[in-house]
Coordinates of C-alpha atoms and ligand atoms in Angstrom, one line a residue:
Chain A
M821 CA 148.2 -53.2 125.4
F822 CA 148.6 -50.0 123.5
A823 CA 149.7 -48.3 126.7
Y824 CA 153.2 -49.5 126.1
D825 CA 155.5 -47.7 123.7
F826 CA 157.1 -50.9 122.6
M827 CA 153.8 -52.3 121.7
R828 CA 152.8 -49.4 119.6
T829 CA 156.2 -49.6 117.9
A830 CA 155.8 -53.3 117.3
F831 CA 152.4 -52.8 115.7
L832 CA 153.8 -50.0 113.5
A833 CA 156.7 -52.2 112.5
G834 CA 154.2 -55.0 111.7
L835 CA 152.3 -52.7 109.5
I836 CA 155.4 -51.5 107.6
V837 CA 156.7 -55.0 107.1
S838 CA 153.3 -56.3 106.0
I839 CA 153.0 -53.6 103.3
V840 CA 156.5 -54.4 102.0
V841 CA 156.4 -58.1 102.3
G842 CA 153.0 -58.7 100.7
P843 CA 153.6 -57.6 97.1
I844 CA 157.3 -58.7 97.1
G845 CA 156.3 -62.1 98.5
Y846 CA 153.7 -62.4 95.8
F847 CA 156.3 -62.1 93.0
M848 CA 158.6 -64.5 94.9
V849 CA 155.8 -67.2 94.9
L850 CA 155.0 -66.4 91.2
R851 CA 158.7 -66.8 90.3
R852 CA 159.2 -69.8 92.6
E853 CA 162.2 -68.1 94.2
I854 CA 161.1 -69.2 97.7
F855 CA 164.4 -71.0 98.3
A856 CA 166.4 -68.1 97.1
G857 CA 164.5 -65.9 99.6
H858 CA 165.2 -68.4 102.4
A859 CA 168.9 -68.4 101.5
L860 CA 169.1 -64.7 101.5
S861 CA 167.9 -64.5 105.1
H862 CA 170.7 -66.9 106.1
I863 CA 173.3 -64.9 104.2
G864 CA 172.0 -61.9 106.0
F865 CA 172.6 -63.6 109.3
A866 CA 176.4 -63.8 108.5
G867 CA 176.2 -60.1 107.6
A868 CA 174.4 -59.1 110.7
T869 CA 176.6 -61.1 113.1
G870 CA 179.7 -59.8 111.2
A871 CA 178.4 -56.2 111.7
I872 CA 177.9 -56.9 115.5
L873 CA 181.5 -58.2 115.7
F874 CA 182.7 -54.9 114.3
G875 CA 180.5 -52.9 116.6
L876 CA 178.1 -51.7 113.7
N877 CA 174.4 -51.7 113.6
P878 CA 173.5 -55.2 112.4
I879 CA 170.9 -53.9 109.9
W880 CA 173.6 -52.5 107.7
G881 CA 175.6 -55.8 107.7
L882 CA 172.3 -57.7 107.0
L883 CA 171.4 -55.4 104.1
T884 CA 174.9 -55.3 102.5
L885 CA 175.1 -59.1 102.4
T886 CA 171.5 -59.8 101.4
V887 CA 171.6 -57.4 98.6
T888 CA 175.0 -58.7 97.4
G889 CA 173.7 -62.2 97.7
G890 CA 170.6 -61.3 95.7
V891 CA 172.5 -59.8 92.9
V892 CA 174.9 -62.8 92.7
M893 CA 172.0 -65.2 92.7
G894 CA 170.3 -63.3 90.0
R895 CA 173.5 -63.7 87.9
L896 CA 173.5 -67.5 88.4
G897 CA 170.7 -67.5 85.8
D898 CA 167.7 -69.7 85.6
R899 CA 169.1 -73.2 85.6
V900 CA 167.2 -74.0 88.8
R901 CA 168.9 -77.2 89.7
Q902 CA 172.5 -76.0 89.5
R903 CA 171.4 -72.8 91.1
D904 CA 169.7 -74.4 94.0
V905 CA 172.8 -76.4 94.8
A906 CA 175.0 -73.3 94.8
I907 CA 172.4 -71.4 96.9
G908 CA 172.1 -74.2 99.3
I909 CA 175.8 -74.5 100.0
V910 CA 176.2 -70.7 100.4
L911 CA 173.2 -70.7 102.8
A912 CA 174.7 -73.3 105.1
L913 CA 178.1 -71.6 104.9
S914 CA 176.5 -68.3 105.9
L915 CA 174.9 -69.8 108.9
G916 CA 178.2 -71.3 109.9
L917 CA 180.0 -68.0 109.5
G918 CA 177.3 -66.3 111.6
T919 CA 177.8 -68.9 114.2
L920 CA 181.6 -68.2 114.2
F921 CA 181.1 -64.5 114.5
L922 CA 178.8 -65.0 117.5
H923 CA 181.3 -67.4 119.0
F924 CA 183.9 -64.5 119.2
Y925 CA 181.5 -62.3 121.0
T926 CA 179.6 -64.6 123.4
S927 CA 178.2 -61.6 125.2
Y928 CA 176.1 -61.0 122.1
A929 CA 174.3 -64.3 122.2
R930 CA 171.1 -62.4 122.9
Q931 CA 171.5 -60.5 119.7
G932 CA 172.1 -63.7 118.0
T933 CA 168.8 -65.1 119.3
A934 CA 167.1 -61.9 118.2
L935 CA 168.4 -62.3 114.7
L936 CA 167.4 -66.0 114.5
F937 CA 163.9 -65.7 116.0
G938 CA 163.1 -62.1 115.6
N939 CA 162.4 -59.5 118.3
V940 CA 159.6 -57.2 117.2
L941 CA 159.0 -56.1 120.7
G942 CA 162.6 -54.7 120.9
I943 CA 162.4 -52.5 117.8
T944 CA 163.5 -48.9 118.6
P945 CA 161.9 -45.8 117.1
E946 CA 165.1 -45.3 115.0
A947 CA 164.9 -48.8 113.6
L948 CA 161.3 -48.0 112.7
V949 CA 162.4 -45.1 110.6
I950 CA 165.0 -47.3 108.8
L951 CA 162.3 -49.9 108.3
A952 CA 159.9 -47.3 106.7
V953 CA 162.5 -45.7 104.5
L954 CA 163.9 -49.0 103.2
G955 CA 160.4 -50.4 102.7
A956 CA 159.3 -47.4 100.7
L957 CA 162.5 -47.6 98.5
S958 CA 162.0 -51.3 97.8
L959 CA 158.3 -50.9 97.0
I960 CA 159.1 -48.0 94.6
A961 CA 161.8 -50.1 93.0
L962 CA 159.3 -53.0 92.6
G963 CA 156.7 -50.6 91.1
V964 CA 159.3 -49.4 88.5
I965 CA 160.2 -52.9 87.3
A966 CA 156.7 -54.4 87.8
R967 CA 155.8 -54.5 84.1
P968 CA 158.9 -56.3 82.7
L969 CA 159.2 -58.4 85.8
L970 CA 155.7 -59.7 85.4
A971 CA 156.2 -60.5 81.8
V972 CA 159.6 -62.2 82.3
S973 CA 158.1 -64.2 85.3
L974 CA 155.2 -65.6 83.3
D975 CA 157.0 -66.2 80.0
P976 CA 160.8 -65.4 79.8
D977 CA 161.2 -66.3 76.1
M978 CA 158.4 -64.1 75.0
A979 CA 159.6 -61.2 77.2
E980 CA 163.1 -61.6 76.0
S981 CA 161.9 -61.4 72.4
K982 CA 160.5 -58.0 73.2
G983 CA 163.7 -56.6 74.7
V984 CA 163.4 -57.6 78.3
S985 CA 166.6 -59.1 79.8
P986 CA 165.6 -62.0 82.0
A987 CA 169.1 -61.9 83.8
L988 CA 168.8 -58.2 84.6
M989 CA 165.2 -58.7 86.0
A990 CA 166.4 -61.6 88.1
M991 CA 169.2 -59.5 89.6
L992 CA 167.0 -56.4 90.3
F993 CA 164.2 -58.5 91.8
L994 CA 166.4 -60.5 94.1
A995 CA 168.0 -57.2 95.2
I996 CA 164.5 -56.0 96.1
V997 CA 163.8 -59.3 97.8
A998 CA 167.0 -58.9 99.8
V999 CA 165.7 -55.6 101.3
A1000 CA 162.3 -57.2 102.1
V1001 CA 164.2 -60.0 103.8
A1002 CA 166.2 -57.6 105.9
E1003 CA 162.9 -56.0 106.9
A1004 CA 161.1 -59.1 107.8
V1005 CA 164.0 -60.5 109.8
Q1006 CA 163.4 -57.7 112.3
V1007 CA 159.9 -59.1 113.0
V1008 CA 160.2 -62.9 112.7
G1009 CA 163.9 -63.6 112.5
I1010 CA 165.8 -65.6 110.0
L1011 CA 164.6 -69.0 110.8
L1012 CA 160.9 -68.2 110.6
L1013 CA 161.1 -65.7 107.8
L1014 CA 159.5 -67.8 105.1
S1015 CA 156.3 -68.0 106.9
L1016 CA 155.7 -64.3 106.7
L1017 CA 157.1 -63.9 103.2
I1018 CA 155.3 -66.8 101.6
A1019 CA 152.1 -67.7 103.3
P1020 CA 150.1 -64.4 102.9
P1021 CA 150.8 -64.1 99.1
A1022 CA 150.3 -67.8 98.5
A1023 CA 147.0 -67.6 100.3
A1024 CA 146.0 -64.5 98.3
A1025 CA 146.8 -66.3 95.0
R1026 CA 144.6 -69.2 96.1
L1027 CA 141.7 -66.8 96.8
T1028 CA 141.9 -64.8 93.5
C1029 CA 143.6 -65.3 90.2
R1030 CA 143.5 -61.6 89.4
I1031 CA 147.1 -60.4 89.8
W1032 CA 146.4 -56.9 91.1
F1033 CA 143.8 -58.1 93.6
A1034 CA 146.1 -60.8 94.8
V1035 CA 149.0 -58.4 95.2
L1036 CA 146.9 -56.0 97.2
L1037 CA 145.2 -58.8 99.2
S1038 CA 148.6 -60.0 100.3
I1039 CA 149.0 -56.9 102.5
P1040 CA 146.0 -57.3 104.8
L1041 CA 146.7 -61.0 105.0
A1042 CA 150.3 -60.3 106.1
L1043 CA 148.9 -57.8 108.5
L1044 CA 146.5 -60.3 109.9
V1045 CA 149.4 -62.6 110.6
T1046 CA 151.8 -60.0 112.1
W1047 CA 149.3 -58.1 114.2
G1048 CA 147.6 -61.3 115.2
G1049 CA 150.9 -62.8 116.2
I1050 CA 151.8 -59.8 118.4
T1051 CA 148.5 -59.7 120.0
A1052 CA 148.5 -63.4 120.8
A1053 CA 152.0 -63.1 122.2
Y1054 CA 150.9 -60.4 124.4
L1055 CA 148.0 -62.4 125.7
T1056 CA 149.8 -65.7 126.1
D1057 CA 153.4 -64.6 126.8
W1058 CA 154.5 -67.1 124.1
P1059 CA 157.0 -65.8 121.5
V1060 CA 155.7 -63.6 118.8
S1061 CA 157.6 -65.5 116.2
F1062 CA 155.9 -68.7 117.2
W1063 CA 152.5 -67.1 116.8
I1064 CA 153.4 -65.5 113.5
S1065 CA 154.5 -68.9 112.0
A1066 CA 151.5 -70.6 113.4
L1067 CA 149.0 -68.0 112.1
A1068 CA 150.8 -68.0 108.7
A1069 CA 150.4 -71.8 108.5
L1070 CA 146.8 -71.6 109.5
L1071 CA 146.1 -68.9 107.0
Y1072 CA 147.6 -71.0 104.2
L1073 CA 145.7 -74.1 105.4
I1074 CA 142.4 -72.2 105.4
S1075 CA 143.1 -70.9 101.9
R1076 CA 143.7 -74.4 100.7
L1077 CA 140.5 -75.8 102.3
L1078 CA 138.3 -73.1 100.8
P1079 CA 137.2 -73.6 97.2
S1080 CA 139.9 -72.3 95.0
F1081 CA 139.6 -68.7 93.6
L1082 CA 136.7 -68.1 96.0
L1083 CA 136.9 -64.3 95.6
D1084 CA 136.5 -64.5 91.8
G1085 CA 132.9 -65.6 92.2
A1086 CA 131.4 -69.0 91.5
R1087 CA 133.1 -70.6 88.5
K1088 CA 134.5 -73.9 87.8
A1089 CA 138.2 -74.2 88.4
A1090 CA 139.0 -77.8 87.9
Chain B
M1194 CA 165.3 -71.9 43.8
N1195 CA 162.3 -69.5 43.9
S1196 CA 161.6 -66.3 42.0
E1197 CA 162.4 -62.9 43.4
A1198 CA 160.0 -61.5 46.0
G1199 CA 158.7 -58.8 43.6
S1200 CA 158.4 -55.2 44.7
T1201 CA 158.3 -55.7 48.5
V1202 CA 161.3 -56.6 50.6
P1203 CA 161.3 -60.2 51.8
A1204 CA 159.9 -60.8 55.3
I1205 CA 163.0 -62.9 56.1
M1206 CA 166.2 -63.3 54.2
L1207 CA 169.2 -65.4 55.2
E1208 CA 172.5 -65.3 53.3
G1209 CA 175.3 -67.6 54.2
V1210 CA 174.1 -67.9 57.8
T1211 CA 175.7 -70.2 60.3
L1212 CA 174.1 -70.6 63.7
R1213 CA 176.0 -72.1 66.7
R1214 CA 175.1 -73.1 70.2
N1215 CA 177.9 -73.3 72.6
G1216 CA 180.3 -73.5 69.6
H1217 CA 178.4 -76.5 68.1
V1218 CA 177.2 -75.7 64.6
V1219 CA 173.3 -76.0 64.3
L1220 CA 172.8 -74.6 60.9
D1221 CA 175.7 -74.4 58.4
R1222 CA 175.9 -71.6 55.7
V1223 CA 172.1 -71.6 55.0
D1224 CA 170.4 -69.3 52.4
F1225 CA 166.8 -68.8 51.9
S1226 CA 164.2 -66.1 51.7
I1227 CA 160.6 -65.8 52.7
R1228 CA 158.1 -63.5 51.0
Q1229 CA 155.7 -61.3 52.9
G1230 CA 152.4 -63.0 53.6
E1231 CA 153.7 -66.5 53.1
F1232 CA 152.7 -69.4 55.4
I1233 CA 155.8 -71.5 56.0
G1234 CA 155.8 -74.8 57.7
V1235 CA 159.2 -75.3 59.4
L1236 CA 159.9 -78.9 59.8
G1237 CA 162.8 -81.2 60.8
P1238 CA 163.7 -83.8 63.4
N1239 CA 164.3 -82.9 67.1
G1240 CA 167.4 -80.8 67.5
A1241 CA 167.4 -79.8 63.8
G1242 CA 167.5 -76.1 64.9
K1243 CA 164.0 -74.9 64.4
S1244 CA 163.9 -73.1 67.8
T1245 CA 167.4 -71.9 67.3
L1246 CA 166.5 -70.4 63.9
F1247 CA 163.7 -68.5 65.6
R1248 CA 166.0 -67.1 68.2
A1249 CA 168.3 -66.0 65.5
I1250 CA 165.5 -64.3 63.6
L1251 CA 164.6 -62.5 66.9
G1252 CA 168.3 -61.4 67.3
L1253 CA 168.6 -63.3 70.5
L1254 CA 171.3 -65.8 69.4
P1255 CA 174.8 -64.6 70.2
E1256 CA 176.6 -67.0 67.9
V1257 CA 175.5 -66.0 64.3
T1258 CA 177.6 -65.4 61.3
G1259 CA 176.3 -64.3 57.9
N1260 CA 173.5 -62.0 57.0
I1261 CA 170.0 -62.2 58.5
Q1262 CA 167.5 -59.6 57.5
V1263 CA 163.9 -59.2 58.8
F1264 CA 161.9 -56.8 56.6
G1265 CA 165.1 -55.5 55.3
A1266 CA 166.5 -54.6 58.7
R1267 CA 168.8 -56.3 61.2
P1268 CA 167.0 -58.7 63.5
R1269 CA 166.7 -56.6 66.8
K1270 CA 165.5 -53.6 64.8
A1271 CA 162.4 -55.6 63.8
D1272 CA 161.3 -56.4 67.4
R1273 CA 158.0 -54.7 67.1
L1274 CA 157.1 -56.4 63.8
I1275 CA 157.4 -59.9 65.2
G1276 CA 155.0 -61.9 67.3
Y1277 CA 156.6 -64.9 69.0
L1278 CA 155.1 -67.9 70.5
P1279 CA 157.8 -69.7 72.3
Q1280 CA 158.0 -73.5 72.5
M1281 CA 155.7 -74.2 75.5
R1282 CA 157.3 -75.0 78.8
A1283 CA 154.4 -76.6 80.7
D1284 CA 155.8 -76.1 84.1
L1285 CA 156.0 -72.4 83.5
L1286 CA 152.4 -71.9 82.6
D1287 CA 151.0 -73.6 85.6
A1288 CA 150.3 -70.5 87.6
D1289 CA 147.3 -69.3 89.6
I1290 CA 147.0 -66.3 87.3
R1291 CA 144.0 -65.2 85.4
A1292 CA 144.2 -65.9 81.6
W1293 CA 143.4 -62.3 80.8
D1294 CA 146.2 -61.0 83.0
F1295 CA 148.6 -63.5 81.4
V1296 CA 147.8 -62.3 77.9
A1297 CA 148.0 -58.7 79.0
S1298 CA 151.5 -59.3 80.4
A1299 CA 152.9 -59.6 76.9
Q1300 CA 151.8 -56.0 76.0
H1301 CA 154.8 -53.7 75.9
P1302 CA 156.8 -55.7 78.5
S1303 CA 159.9 -53.6 78.1
R1304 CA 158.2 -50.5 79.4
W1305 CA 159.0 -49.6 83.0
G1306 CA 156.3 -49.0 85.6
L1307 CA 153.2 -50.7 86.7
P1308 CA 151.3 -52.9 84.3
I1309 CA 148.1 -51.0 84.0
Y1310 CA 145.9 -51.6 81.0
R1311 CA 143.3 -49.0 80.0
G1312 CA 141.5 -47.7 76.9
A1313 CA 143.1 -48.7 73.7
D1314 CA 145.6 -51.1 75.4
K1315 CA 142.8 -52.9 77.1
R1316 CA 140.8 -53.1 73.8
E1317 CA 143.8 -54.6 72.0
I1318 CA 144.1 -57.4 74.7
D1319 CA 140.4 -58.2 74.4
E1320 CA 140.7 -58.2 70.6
A1321 CA 143.7 -60.6 70.7
I1322 CA 141.7 -62.9 73.0
C1323 CA 138.7 -62.7 70.7
L1324 CA 140.9 -63.6 67.7
V1325 CA 142.0 -66.9 69.3
E1326 CA 138.3 -67.5 70.3
G1327 CA 139.4 -67.4 74.0
E1328 CA 136.7 -65.1 75.5
H1329 CA 135.4 -67.9 77.7
L1330 CA 138.8 -68.6 79.0
A1331 CA 139.7 -65.0 79.9
Q1332 CA 138.4 -65.0 83.5
R1333 CA 139.8 -68.5 84.4
P1334 CA 143.1 -69.2 86.0
L1335 CA 145.9 -70.6 83.8
S1336 CA 146.4 -73.5 86.2
A1337 CA 142.8 -74.7 85.4
L1338 CA 143.3 -74.7 81.6
S1339 CA 144.3 -77.5 79.3
G1340 CA 147.4 -77.5 77.1
G1341 CA 145.5 -76.5 74.0
E1342 CA 143.8 -73.6 75.8
R1343 CA 147.1 -72.4 77.1
Q1344 CA 148.5 -72.6 73.5
R1345 CA 145.7 -70.3 72.4
L1346 CA 146.6 -67.8 75.0
L1347 CA 150.2 -67.9 74.0
L1348 CA 149.0 -67.2 70.4
A1349 CA 146.9 -64.3 71.6
Q1350 CA 150.1 -62.9 73.3
A1351 CA 151.9 -63.2 70.0
L1352 CA 149.2 -61.3 68.2
L1353 CA 149.5 -58.2 70.5
G1354 CA 151.0 -55.2 68.7
N1355 CA 149.6 -56.3 65.3
P1356 CA 152.8 -58.0 64.2
R1357 CA 153.7 -58.5 60.5
L1358 CA 155.5 -61.7 61.2
L1359 CA 154.5 -64.6 63.5
L1360 CA 157.1 -67.0 64.7
L1361 CA 155.1 -69.9 66.2
D1362 CA 157.2 -72.6 67.8
E1363 CA 155.4 -76.0 68.0
P1364 CA 151.9 -74.7 68.7
L1365 CA 150.5 -78.2 68.0
V1366 CA 152.6 -80.0 70.5
S1367 CA 150.5 -82.1 73.0
L1368 CA 147.3 -81.4 71.1
D1369 CA 145.0 -84.1 69.8
P1370 CA 144.3 -84.2 66.0
R1371 CA 141.0 -82.3 66.3
H1372 CA 142.5 -79.5 68.3
Q1373 CA 145.5 -79.5 65.9
A1374 CA 143.2 -78.8 63.0
N1375 CA 141.4 -76.1 64.9
V1376 CA 144.7 -74.3 65.8
V1377 CA 145.9 -74.5 62.2
A1378 CA 142.6 -73.2 60.9
L1379 CA 142.7 -70.4 63.5
I1380 CA 146.1 -69.3 62.5
K1381 CA 145.4 -69.6 58.8
G1382 CA 142.4 -67.4 59.3
I1383 CA 144.4 -64.7 61.1
Q1384 CA 147.2 -64.9 58.5
K1385 CA 144.7 -64.2 55.7
R1386 CA 142.7 -61.5 57.6
R1387 CA 145.8 -59.6 58.8
S1388 CA 148.1 -60.7 55.8
V1389 CA 150.9 -61.6 58.1
T1390 CA 153.9 -63.8 57.4
V1391 CA 153.7 -67.0 59.4
L1392 CA 156.6 -69.4 60.3
F1393 CA 155.1 -72.5 62.0
T1394 CA 157.3 -75.2 63.4
S1395 CA 155.9 -78.7 63.7
H1396 CA 157.1 -82.3 64.1
E1397 CA 154.5 -83.4 61.6
I1398 CA 153.6 -82.0 58.2
N1399 CA 150.2 -83.5 57.8
P1400 CA 148.2 -81.1 60.1
L1401 CA 149.7 -78.2 58.1
L1402 CA 149.1 -79.4 54.6
G1403 CA 145.9 -77.3 54.0
A1404 CA 147.4 -74.2 55.3
L1405 CA 151.1 -73.9 54.2
D1406 CA 152.4 -72.2 51.1
R1407 CA 155.9 -73.7 51.4
V1408 CA 157.9 -75.8 53.7
L1409 CA 161.3 -75.0 55.2
Y1410 CA 162.9 -78.4 56.1
L1411 CA 165.9 -78.4 58.5
G1412 CA 168.2 -81.3 59.2
G1413 CA 171.9 -82.1 59.3
G1414 CA 172.8 -78.4 59.5
Q1415 CA 171.2 -77.8 56.2
A1416 CA 167.9 -76.2 55.0
A1417 CA 165.7 -76.9 52.0
I1418 CA 162.8 -74.6 51.1
G1419 CA 160.1 -75.0 48.5
A1420 CA 156.7 -76.5 47.7
V1421 CA 155.8 -79.6 49.7
N1422 CA 156.0 -81.9 46.6
D1423 CA 159.6 -80.7 45.9
I1424 CA 160.9 -80.9 49.5
V1425 CA 159.1 -83.8 51.2
T1426 CA 160.7 -86.3 48.9
G1427 CA 163.1 -89.3 49.4
P1428 CA 166.2 -87.7 48.0
V1429 CA 165.9 -84.3 49.7
L1430 CA 165.0 -85.7 53.1
S1431 CA 167.7 -88.4 52.8
R1432 CA 170.2 -85.6 52.4
L1433 CA 168.8 -83.7 55.4
Y1434 CA 168.5 -86.7 57.7
G1435 CA 171.8 -88.1 56.6
M1436 CA 170.3 -91.5 56.1
P1437 CA 168.1 -93.2 53.5
I1438 CA 164.5 -91.9 53.8
E1439 CA 161.4 -92.8 51.9
V1440 CA 158.3 -90.7 51.6
V1441 CA 155.0 -92.4 51.2
H1442 CA 152.4 -90.0 49.9
T1443 CA 148.9 -91.6 50.3
A1444 CA 145.4 -90.5 51.1
G1445 CA 146.5 -86.9 51.2
H1446 CA 149.1 -87.6 53.9
Y1447 CA 152.9 -87.8 53.9
F1448 CA 154.6 -90.5 55.8
V1449 CA 158.4 -90.1 56.2
V1450 CA 160.0 -93.4 57.0
S1451 CA 163.5 -94.7 57.3
A1452 CA 164.2 -96.8 54.3
E1453 CA 166.3 -99.2 56.3
S1454 CA 164.1 -100.0 59.2
G1455 CA 160.7 -98.8 58.2
V1456 CA 160.5 -96.7 61.3
A1457 CA 158.6 -93.4 61.1
A1458 CA 161.5 -90.9 60.8
E1459 CA 159.4 -88.0 62.0
S1460 CA 158.7 -87.4 65.7
G1461 CA 162.4 -88.0 66.3
A1462 CA 162.4 -91.7 65.7
H1463 CA 165.0 -91.5 63.0
H1464 CA 167.7 -92.6 65.5
V1465 CA 168.2 -96.2 64.7
C1466 CA 170.0 -98.6 67.1
L1467 CA 171.4 -101.7 65.5
Ligands
ADP578 N1 169.9 -73.6 75.4 C1 170.8 -74.3 74.6 N2 172.1 -74.3 74.9 C2 172.9 -75.1 74.1 N3 172.5 -75.8 73.1 C3 171.2 -75.8 72.8 C4 170.3 -75.1 73.5 N4 169.1 -75.3 73.0 C5 169.3 -76.2 72.0 N5 170.6 -76.5 71.9 C6 171.1 -77.3 70.8 O1 170.9 -76.7 69.5 C7 170.5 -77.7 68.6 C8 169.2 -77.3 68.0 O2 168.2 -77.3 68.9 P1 166.7 -76.7 68.7 O3 166.9 -75.4 67.9 O4 166.1 -76.6 70.0 O5 166.1 -77.8 67.8 P2 164.6 -78.0 67.4 O6 163.8 -76.8 67.9 O7 164.6 -78.2 66.0 O8 164.2 -79.3 68.1 C9 170.4 -79.0 69.3 O9 171.6 -79.7 69.0 C10 170.4 -78.7 70.8 O10 171.1 -79.6 71.5
MG579 MG1 162.3 -76.6 69.2

């Protein structure tokens, strides 16, 4: 299957996206910003379809709106209940807008499907370069804010007392998530994005409570899901996104069935 | 009400301080001063402003008028001198994170970059965990620890950086009496060994009786500071609670009761429905 260019590109894209999504997803799970990540992908849908409407590369529309959305959500503060209502409404509105934009350009329905369900087999070499550059930038940004972000995620009051601004961290982190979302959408699409973003880090956190280990472990687990999904799709001719979501669910299920913190050695974890 | 602090500057000094939250006055023109090395029990009913006072001392409260000084400086300048144990939010601490990593996350959190702990930094984290007698917890995930065990880790976090002042917000909440006594003894030991100033909020005074030097009692926007015998009395508490209060002192314990209904006034039960 490596005889085809598009397959090699797909595997490379899967590699890049896994490296990016693993660590960023770990912090999303830790911060319980899963819903925010889900919403960002839908906001990105409006951005991408809007860009198509104006004849632009959808990735730029996607990126512009997800990053804007991330910053705004960060500003909404940490009152989760109010915030989730606002996010939910914007999520639905974005999907509606995206549908409207697609309606104006019915000939682009295929692109709409690609956005919703992903099209990893259709990634061009140029898109691969964009993926790599954006991925590197978002990981570098995550590395720069990792220390205050970790502190604020675990204990915001304590972190604030030592000069970390929880609001600033929320904004910066969601902007980084927005880039990761824009990346992952290329592979699994908007509707199935969560499986790739959440399952590998959540499984990693079940397997080890050591933060560093879990962050790094998220990457091979994400890779298992993406590469496994592409391979299974090649063999069965079923959609890649289906396989990715199925493998992600399976991975998480297995991690729940195994004894918790298995990789930390035998110890009681009641 | 108390003699001057002597040669050293007070750990905390408030002059004519008013604290507000969303415009609502929590403390109204309060004055007091706390000497270095004192162990102060901060008491008062729910909503009296104990946590708000801590935020003001940390310089995190936007609505402050009057003069607050921490070791002679304005609050934010004293950041590094303060160890803060926030009132526990149980949901927050239910993470699949190793206890050691959790304590470590409180070390220099405002620095940019990756959280890597080596050499002296690593030893300091180990030492803080040792001080709270948490070595056996260090490798376990937070999600598998009890409330009291998590409180000890929060205390270890507060001890990082060898602070001169500990602000401990309700470290006894959700602990049974035996564990309460352990935590108080632990903190008292650390206070003596490191000669730090401790402000310790609690719903109940009795677990603190053996440890505290003075009490700071908050209520009705007012504050009263002094020896337990002078503050935990019917007249003073009646003024702070804004209702008739009787204090029963028996068998080495204080019981604060509403004079009208006989209900225990502490633990927030001072609200009487007719
Ligand atoms: N985040 C907040 N925003 C607005 N008001 C608050 C907030 N937290 C506390 N308050 C109000 O400030 C007052 C003092 O609260 P607090 O300092 O938490 O009391 P205590 O710690 O003594 O129970 C209460 O009236 C409370 O309703
Ligand atoms: Mg409080």
